[in-house]
C-alpha positions as semicolon CSV with decimal commas, in nm:
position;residue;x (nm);y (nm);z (nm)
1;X;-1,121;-2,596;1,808
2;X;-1,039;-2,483;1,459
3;X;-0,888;-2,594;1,143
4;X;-0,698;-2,454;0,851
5;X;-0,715;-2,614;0,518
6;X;-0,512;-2,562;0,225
7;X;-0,561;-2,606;-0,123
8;X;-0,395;-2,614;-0,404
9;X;-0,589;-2,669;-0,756
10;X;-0,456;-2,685;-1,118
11;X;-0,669;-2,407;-1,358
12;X;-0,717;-2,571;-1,650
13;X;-1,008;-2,782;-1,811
14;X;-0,796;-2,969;-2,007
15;X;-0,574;-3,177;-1,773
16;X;-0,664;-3,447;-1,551
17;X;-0,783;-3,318;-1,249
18;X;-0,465;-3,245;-0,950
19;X;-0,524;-3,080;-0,634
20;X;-0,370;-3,086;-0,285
21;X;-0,540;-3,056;-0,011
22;X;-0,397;-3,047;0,353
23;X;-0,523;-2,931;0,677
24;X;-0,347;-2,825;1,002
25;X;-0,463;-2,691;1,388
26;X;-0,309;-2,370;1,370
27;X;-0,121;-2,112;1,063
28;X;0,230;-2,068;1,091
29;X;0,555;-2,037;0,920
30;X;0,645;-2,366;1,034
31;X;0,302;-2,504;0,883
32;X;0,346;-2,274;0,560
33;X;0,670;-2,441;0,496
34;X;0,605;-2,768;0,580
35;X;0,273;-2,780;0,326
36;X;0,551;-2,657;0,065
37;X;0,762;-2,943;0,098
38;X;0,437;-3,195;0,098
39;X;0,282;-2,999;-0,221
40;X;0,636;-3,009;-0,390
41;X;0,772;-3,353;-0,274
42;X;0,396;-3,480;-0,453
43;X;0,465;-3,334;-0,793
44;X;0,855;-3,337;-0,818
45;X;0,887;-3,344;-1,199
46;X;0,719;-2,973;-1,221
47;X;0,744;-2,594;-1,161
48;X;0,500;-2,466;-0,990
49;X;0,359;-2,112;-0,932
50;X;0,151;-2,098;-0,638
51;X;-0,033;-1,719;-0,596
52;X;-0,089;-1,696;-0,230
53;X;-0,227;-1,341;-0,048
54;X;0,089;-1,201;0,042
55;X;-0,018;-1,291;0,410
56;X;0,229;-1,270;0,741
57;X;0,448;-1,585;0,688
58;X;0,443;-1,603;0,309
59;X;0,661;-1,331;0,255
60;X;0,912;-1,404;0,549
61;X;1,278;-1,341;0,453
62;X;1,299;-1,697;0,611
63;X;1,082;-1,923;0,421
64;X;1,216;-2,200;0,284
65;X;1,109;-2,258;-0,016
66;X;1,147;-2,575;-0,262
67;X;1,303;-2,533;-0,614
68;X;1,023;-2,641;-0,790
69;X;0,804;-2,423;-0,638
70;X;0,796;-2,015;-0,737
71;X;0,523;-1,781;-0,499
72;X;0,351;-1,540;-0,680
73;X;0,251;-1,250;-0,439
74;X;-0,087;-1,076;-0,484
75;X;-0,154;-0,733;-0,320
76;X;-0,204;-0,768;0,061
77;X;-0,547;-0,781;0,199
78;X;-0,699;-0,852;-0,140
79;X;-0,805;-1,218;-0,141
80;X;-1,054;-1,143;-0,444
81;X;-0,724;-1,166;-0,716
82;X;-0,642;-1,485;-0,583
83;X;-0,844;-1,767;-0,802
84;X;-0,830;-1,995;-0,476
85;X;-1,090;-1,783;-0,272
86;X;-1,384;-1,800;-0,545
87;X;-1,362;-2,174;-0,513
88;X;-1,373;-2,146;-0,134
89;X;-1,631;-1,943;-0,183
90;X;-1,814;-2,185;-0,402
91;X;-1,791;-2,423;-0,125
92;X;-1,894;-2,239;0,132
93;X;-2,225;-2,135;-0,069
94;X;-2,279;-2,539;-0,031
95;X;-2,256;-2,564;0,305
96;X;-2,470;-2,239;0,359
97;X;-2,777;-2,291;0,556
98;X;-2,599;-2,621;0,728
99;X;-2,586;-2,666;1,070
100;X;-2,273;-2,896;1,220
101;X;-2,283;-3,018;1,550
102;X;-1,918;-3,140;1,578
103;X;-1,581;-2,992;1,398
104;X;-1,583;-3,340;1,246
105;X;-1,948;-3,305;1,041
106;X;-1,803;-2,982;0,939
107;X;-1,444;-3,169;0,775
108;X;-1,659;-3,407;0,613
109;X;-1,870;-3,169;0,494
110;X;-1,618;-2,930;0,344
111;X;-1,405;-3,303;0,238
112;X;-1,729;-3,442;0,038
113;X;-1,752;-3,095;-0,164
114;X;-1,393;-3,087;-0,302
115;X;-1,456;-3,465;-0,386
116;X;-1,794;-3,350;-0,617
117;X;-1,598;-3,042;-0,809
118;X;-1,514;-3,144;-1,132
119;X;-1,250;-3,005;-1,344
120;X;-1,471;-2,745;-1,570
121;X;-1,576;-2,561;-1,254
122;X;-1,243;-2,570;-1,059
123;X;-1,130;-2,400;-1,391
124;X;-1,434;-2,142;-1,423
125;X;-1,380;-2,104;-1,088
126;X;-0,992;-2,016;-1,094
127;X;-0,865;-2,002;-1,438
């Protein structure tokens, strides 16, 4: 069984803390779109620029695509320039070592680490 997550993390230290966070079975267009119109339907009142890797789906002629949201594209295959990946990686070095028995350990795992990053290093992490 597998999971995707998604997440989606304001870069600043100075602003309460705002992330999104949704997982699905499988990556798709369909999924892609649909955590669009969840991360834009949350925060209505703003713009947002969301970098994503220039992967398959996100650069499909068509995506649909709220107003209020604008997709930066980063080079393909180059997941270091996006600011998401060095927190992923920052969680993963947590969970290094672990051993889960059950996809479920490994949500709550992965769950309980977003819940303990705090806004200074989601911002040295990203910003």
């Amino acid at each position: 069984m597998e999971f995707y997550l998604f997440l989606a993390v304001r870069c600043s230290r100075n602003t309460n803390r705002r992330e999104f966070f949704y997982e699905f079975t499988h990556l798709d267009i369909v999924c892609f779109e649909k955590l669009l119109e969840l991360f834009a339907s949350k925060y209505p009142r703003y713009l947002h620029i969301i970098q994503v890797d220039n992967g398959g789906f996100d650069n499909s002629l068509n995506l649909s695509i709220p107003e209020n949201v604008i997709l930066l594209f980063g080079p393909a295959y180059s997941p270091e320039v996006n600011p998401i990946e060095r927190l992923w990686g920052y969680v993963k070095r947590q969970l290094k070592g672990l051993r889960f028995e059950h996809i479920e350990e490994l949500r709550a795992a992965v769950q309980k680490e977003l819940n303990k990053l705090m806004n200074e290093v989601i911002a040295s992490l990203t910003g």
